[in-house]
Protein backbone atom coordinates (compact mmCIF):
# COMPACT_ATOMS: atom_id res chain seq x y z
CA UNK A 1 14.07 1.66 -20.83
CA UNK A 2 10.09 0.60 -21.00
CA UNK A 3 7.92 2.10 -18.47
CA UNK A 4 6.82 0.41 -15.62
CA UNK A 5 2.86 -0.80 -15.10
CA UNK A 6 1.12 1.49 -13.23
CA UNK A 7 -1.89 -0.08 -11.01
CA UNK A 8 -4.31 2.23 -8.84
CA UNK A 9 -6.57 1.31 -6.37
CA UNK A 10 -7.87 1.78 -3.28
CA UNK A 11 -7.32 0.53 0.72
CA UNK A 12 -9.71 -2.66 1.42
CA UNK A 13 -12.74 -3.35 -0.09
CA UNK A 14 -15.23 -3.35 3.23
CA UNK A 15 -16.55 -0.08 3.53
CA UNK A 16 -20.52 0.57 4.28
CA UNK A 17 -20.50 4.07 2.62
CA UNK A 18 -19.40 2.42 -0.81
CA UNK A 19 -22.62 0.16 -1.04
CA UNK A 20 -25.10 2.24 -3.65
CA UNK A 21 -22.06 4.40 -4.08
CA UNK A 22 -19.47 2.05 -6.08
CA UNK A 23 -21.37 -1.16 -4.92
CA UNK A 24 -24.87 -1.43 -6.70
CA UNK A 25 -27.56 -1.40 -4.53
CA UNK A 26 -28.15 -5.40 -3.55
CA UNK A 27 -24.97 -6.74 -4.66
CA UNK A 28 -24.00 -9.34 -2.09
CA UNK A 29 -21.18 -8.40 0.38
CA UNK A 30 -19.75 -11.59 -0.87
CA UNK A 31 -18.99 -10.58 -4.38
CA UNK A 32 -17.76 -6.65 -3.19
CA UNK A 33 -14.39 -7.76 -3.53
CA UNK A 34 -15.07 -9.03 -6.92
CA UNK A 35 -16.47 -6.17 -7.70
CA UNK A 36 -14.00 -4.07 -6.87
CA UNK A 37 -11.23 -6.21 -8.36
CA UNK A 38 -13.14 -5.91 -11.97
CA UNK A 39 -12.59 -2.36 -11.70
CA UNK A 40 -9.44 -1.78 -9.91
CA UNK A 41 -5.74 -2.48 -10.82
CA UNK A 42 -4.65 -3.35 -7.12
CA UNK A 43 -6.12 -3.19 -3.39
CA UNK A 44 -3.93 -2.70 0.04
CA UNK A 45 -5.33 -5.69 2.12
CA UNK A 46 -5.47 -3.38 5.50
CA UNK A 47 -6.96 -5.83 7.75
CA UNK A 48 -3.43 -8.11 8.31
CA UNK A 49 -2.31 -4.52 10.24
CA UNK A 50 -4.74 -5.46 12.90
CA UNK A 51 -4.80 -9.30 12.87
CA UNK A 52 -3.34 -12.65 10.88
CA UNK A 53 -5.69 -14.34 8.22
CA UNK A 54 -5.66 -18.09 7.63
CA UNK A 55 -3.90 -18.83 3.75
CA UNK A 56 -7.07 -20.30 2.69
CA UNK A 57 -8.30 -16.56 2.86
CA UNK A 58 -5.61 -15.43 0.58
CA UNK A 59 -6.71 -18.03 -1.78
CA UNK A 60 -9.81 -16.93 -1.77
CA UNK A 61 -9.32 -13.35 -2.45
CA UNK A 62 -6.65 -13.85 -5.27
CA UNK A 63 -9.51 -16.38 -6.81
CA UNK A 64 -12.12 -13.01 -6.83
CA UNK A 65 -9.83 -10.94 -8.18
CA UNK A 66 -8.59 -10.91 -12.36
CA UNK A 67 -5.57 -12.18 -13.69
CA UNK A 68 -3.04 -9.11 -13.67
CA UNK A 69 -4.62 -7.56 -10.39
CA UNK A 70 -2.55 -7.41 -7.44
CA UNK A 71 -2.56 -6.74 -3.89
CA UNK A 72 -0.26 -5.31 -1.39
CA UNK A 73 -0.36 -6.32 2.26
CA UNK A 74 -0.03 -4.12 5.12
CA UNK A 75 2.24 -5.50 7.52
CA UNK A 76 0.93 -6.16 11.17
CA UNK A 77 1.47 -3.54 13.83
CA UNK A 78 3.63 -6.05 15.85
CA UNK A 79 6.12 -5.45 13.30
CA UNK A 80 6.43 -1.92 12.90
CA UNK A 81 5.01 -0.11 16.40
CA UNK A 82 8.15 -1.54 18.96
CA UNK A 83 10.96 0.88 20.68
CA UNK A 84 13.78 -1.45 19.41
CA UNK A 85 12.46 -2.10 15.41
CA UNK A 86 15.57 -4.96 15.19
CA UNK A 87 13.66 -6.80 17.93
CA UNK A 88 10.77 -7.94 16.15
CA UNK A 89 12.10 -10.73 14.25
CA UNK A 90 9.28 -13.06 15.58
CA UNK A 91 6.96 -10.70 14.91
CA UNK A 92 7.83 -10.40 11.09
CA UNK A 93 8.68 -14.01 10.41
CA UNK A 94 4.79 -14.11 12.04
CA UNK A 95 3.30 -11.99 9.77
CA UNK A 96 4.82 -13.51 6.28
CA UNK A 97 4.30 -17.09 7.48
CA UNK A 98 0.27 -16.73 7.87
CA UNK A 99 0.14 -17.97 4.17
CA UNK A 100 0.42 -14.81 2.25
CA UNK A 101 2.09 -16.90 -0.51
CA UNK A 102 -1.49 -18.18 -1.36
CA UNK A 103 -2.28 -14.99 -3.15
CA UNK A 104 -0.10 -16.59 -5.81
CA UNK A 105 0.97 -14.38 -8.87
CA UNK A 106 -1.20 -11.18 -7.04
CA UNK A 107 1.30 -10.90 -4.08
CA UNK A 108 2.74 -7.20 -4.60
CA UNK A 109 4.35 -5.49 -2.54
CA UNK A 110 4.69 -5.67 1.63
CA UNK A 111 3.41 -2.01 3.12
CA UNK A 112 5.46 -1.87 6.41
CA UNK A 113 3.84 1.25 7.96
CA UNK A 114 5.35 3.23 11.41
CA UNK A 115 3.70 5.34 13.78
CA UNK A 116 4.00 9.43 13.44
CA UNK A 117 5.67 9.00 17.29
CA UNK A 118 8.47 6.62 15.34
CA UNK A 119 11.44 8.86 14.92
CA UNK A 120 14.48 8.11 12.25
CA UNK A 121 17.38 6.20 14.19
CA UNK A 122 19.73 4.83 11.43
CA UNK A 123 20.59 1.93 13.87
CA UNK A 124 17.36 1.08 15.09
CA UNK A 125 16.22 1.18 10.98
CA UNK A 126 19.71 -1.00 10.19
CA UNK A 127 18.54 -3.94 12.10
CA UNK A 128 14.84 -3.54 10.82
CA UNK A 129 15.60 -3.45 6.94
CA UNK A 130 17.84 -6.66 7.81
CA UNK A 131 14.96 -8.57 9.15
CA UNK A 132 12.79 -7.98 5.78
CA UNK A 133 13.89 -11.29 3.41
CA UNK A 134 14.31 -10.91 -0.60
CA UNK A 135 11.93 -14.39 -0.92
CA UNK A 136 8.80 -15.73 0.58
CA UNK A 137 9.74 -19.37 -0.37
CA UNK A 138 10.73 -19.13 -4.14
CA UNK A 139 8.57 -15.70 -4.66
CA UNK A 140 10.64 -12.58 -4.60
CA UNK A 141 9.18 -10.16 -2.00
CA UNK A 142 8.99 -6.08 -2.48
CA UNK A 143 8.93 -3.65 0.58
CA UNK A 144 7.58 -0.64 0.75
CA UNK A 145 7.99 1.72 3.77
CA UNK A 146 5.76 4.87 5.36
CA UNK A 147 7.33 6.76 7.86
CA UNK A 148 5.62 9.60 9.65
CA UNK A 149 7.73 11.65 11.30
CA UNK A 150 9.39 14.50 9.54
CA UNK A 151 12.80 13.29 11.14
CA UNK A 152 12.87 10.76 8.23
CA UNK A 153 13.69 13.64 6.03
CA UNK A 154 17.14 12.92 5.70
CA UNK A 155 19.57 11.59 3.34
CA UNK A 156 20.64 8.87 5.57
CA UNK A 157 17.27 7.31 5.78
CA UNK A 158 17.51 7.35 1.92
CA UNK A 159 20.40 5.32 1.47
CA UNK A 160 19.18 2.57 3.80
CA UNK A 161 16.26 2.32 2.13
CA UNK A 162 18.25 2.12 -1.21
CA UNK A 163 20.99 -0.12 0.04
CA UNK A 164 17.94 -2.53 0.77
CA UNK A 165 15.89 -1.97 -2.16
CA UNK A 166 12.28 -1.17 -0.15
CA UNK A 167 10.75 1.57 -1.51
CA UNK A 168 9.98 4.78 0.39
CA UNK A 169 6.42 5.46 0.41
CA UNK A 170 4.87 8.89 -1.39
CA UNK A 171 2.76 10.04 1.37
CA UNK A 172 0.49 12.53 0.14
CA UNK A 173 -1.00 14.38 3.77
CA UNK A 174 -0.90 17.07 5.27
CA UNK A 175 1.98 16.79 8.29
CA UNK A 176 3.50 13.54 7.06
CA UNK A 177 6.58 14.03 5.41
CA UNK A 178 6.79 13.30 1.55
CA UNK A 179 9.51 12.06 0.06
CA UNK A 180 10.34 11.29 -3.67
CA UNK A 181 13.45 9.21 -4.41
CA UNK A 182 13.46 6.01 -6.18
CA UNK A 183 15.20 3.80 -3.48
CA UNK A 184 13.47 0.20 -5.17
CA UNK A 185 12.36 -0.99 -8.54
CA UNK A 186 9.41 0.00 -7.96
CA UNK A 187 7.08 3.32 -6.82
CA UNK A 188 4.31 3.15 -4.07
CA UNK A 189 2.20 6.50 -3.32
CA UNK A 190 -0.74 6.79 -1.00
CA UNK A 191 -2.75 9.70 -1.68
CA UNK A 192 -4.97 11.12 1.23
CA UNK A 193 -6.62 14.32 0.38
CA UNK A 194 -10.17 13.14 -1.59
CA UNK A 195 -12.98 15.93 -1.18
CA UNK A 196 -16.03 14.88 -0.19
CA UNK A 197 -17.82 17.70 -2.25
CA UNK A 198 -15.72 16.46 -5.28
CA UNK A 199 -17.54 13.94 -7.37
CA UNK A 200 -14.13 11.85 -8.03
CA UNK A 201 -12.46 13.10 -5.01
CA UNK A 202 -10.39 14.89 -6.98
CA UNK A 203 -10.39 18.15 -9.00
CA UNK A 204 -9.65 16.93 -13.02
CA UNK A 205 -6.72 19.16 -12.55
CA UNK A 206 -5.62 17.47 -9.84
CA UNK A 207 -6.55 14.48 -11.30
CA UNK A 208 -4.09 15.21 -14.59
CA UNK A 209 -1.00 15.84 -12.15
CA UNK A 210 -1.08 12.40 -10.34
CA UNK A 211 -1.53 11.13 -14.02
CA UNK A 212 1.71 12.63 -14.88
CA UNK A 213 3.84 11.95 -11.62
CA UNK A 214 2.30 8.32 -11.93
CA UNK A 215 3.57 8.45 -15.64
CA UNK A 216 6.77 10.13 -14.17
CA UNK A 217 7.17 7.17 -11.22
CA UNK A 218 6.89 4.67 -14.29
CA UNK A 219 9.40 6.10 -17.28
CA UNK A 220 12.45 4.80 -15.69
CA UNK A 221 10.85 0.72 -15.51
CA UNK A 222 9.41 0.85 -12.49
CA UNK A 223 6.46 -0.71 -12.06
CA UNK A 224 4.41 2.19 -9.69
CA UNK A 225 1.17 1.87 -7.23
CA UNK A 226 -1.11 4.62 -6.69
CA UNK A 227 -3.65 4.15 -3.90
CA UNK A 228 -6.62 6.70 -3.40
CA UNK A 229 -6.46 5.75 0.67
CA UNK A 230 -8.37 8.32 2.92
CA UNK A 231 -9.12 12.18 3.24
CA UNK A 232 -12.70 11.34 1.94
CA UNK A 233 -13.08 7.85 1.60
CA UNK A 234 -16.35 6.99 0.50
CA UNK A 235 -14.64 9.01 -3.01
CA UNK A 236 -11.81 6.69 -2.97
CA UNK A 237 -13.52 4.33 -5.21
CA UNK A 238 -14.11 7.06 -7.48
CA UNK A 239 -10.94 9.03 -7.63
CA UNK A 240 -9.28 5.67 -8.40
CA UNK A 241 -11.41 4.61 -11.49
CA UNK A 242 -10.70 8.61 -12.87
CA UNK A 243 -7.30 8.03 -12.30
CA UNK A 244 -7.29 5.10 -14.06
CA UNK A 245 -9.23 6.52 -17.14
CA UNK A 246 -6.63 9.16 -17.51
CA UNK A 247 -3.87 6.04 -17.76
């Protein structure tokens, strides 16, 4: 079987720390994203966590960004911080309806992320996996899950998420639990330990072994997102353009 694509990239594109940093001094804040696109294989749109966007600003991002680029949404907080997760079926038919279908060809994947307090019930996750649709009108929709608390470390959890198809998210930090199983078609790591006193955020050794899981992620077909996300952010930008370099 082919390998997958492998895109890497990096959580927003606002960040004040980045400007003279990965944003020349006196580019316009209006072209950052631009900017960032040219040089990145995807971007996590973080913002929709907090609040809902208008489709004509999906439009515009997917029109600053390249053919080939894509970007993952985070899913709102509505959908994913609740007692009762099978509840929120307003909530999530909310969040895809704002118009995220205007990013077009660059929609990837849906990041549905749960507070560390969230603890693995394989009822309450049931009736959450059977609120996420396969389509947003005629586009086939991916979902990708982070879970927090090391309950989720359990082979139940795993086969839900495989009986759906969502991927389980690669969280790499410190007290979140990491796990690796290919539950989807596809792979989706966040990486959170960049060094501030490390140019690229990342040792080159360290650098070489996300190349090769990334490769690893990929063999089998699936397509595979890396994001450089936090731990030192203002070397996110970096650590994701060495990544890439190695790919």
């Amino acid at each position: 079987m082919a390998g997958g694509r492998i895109r890497v990239g990096i959580g927003g594109w606002t960040y004040a720390p980045w400007r003279g940093t990965f944003y020349p001094e006196g580019l316009p804040q209006t072209r950052e994203l631009e900017h960032a696109a040219a040089r990145l294989g995807a971007i996590e749109i973080n913002g929709t966590f907090y609040s809902s966007f208008k489709p004509a600003s999906f439009a515009k991002w997917a029109e600053a960004a390249p053919e080939g680029f894509v970007f993952t949404v985070k899913a709102s907080r509505f959908t994913t911080v609740r007692k009762v997760l099978g509840d929120g079926a307003e909530s999530v038919s909310k969040f895809l309806g704002q118009g995220l279908e205007a990013l077009d060809d660059k929609l990837g994947p849906i990041l549905w992320q749960f507070p560390h307090t969230k603890a693995f019930d394989a009822e309450d996750f049931a009736g959450f996996l059977k609120l996420l649709p396969e389509k947003l009108g005629s586009r086939p929709l991916r979902h990708a899950l982070e879970v927090r608390h090391a309950s989720f470390e359990d082979t139940a959890f795993v086969r839900l998420a495989k009986d759906a198809g969502t991927a389980i998210v690669y969280a790499d930090k410190p007290g979140y639990p990491t796990i690796d199983e290919p539950t989807a078609d596809f792979a989706y790591a966040r990486l959170q330990r960049a060094e501030e006193d490390v140019a690229t955020g990342y040792t080159d050794a360290a650098l070489d072994d996300w190349a090769a899981k990334a490769r690893g992620w990929a063999s089998g077909g699936r397509d595979t997102f890396v994001f450089m996300i936090n731990g030192a952010k203002v070397r996110a930008p970096a650590a994701a353009q060495a990544l890439i370099a190695r790919l």
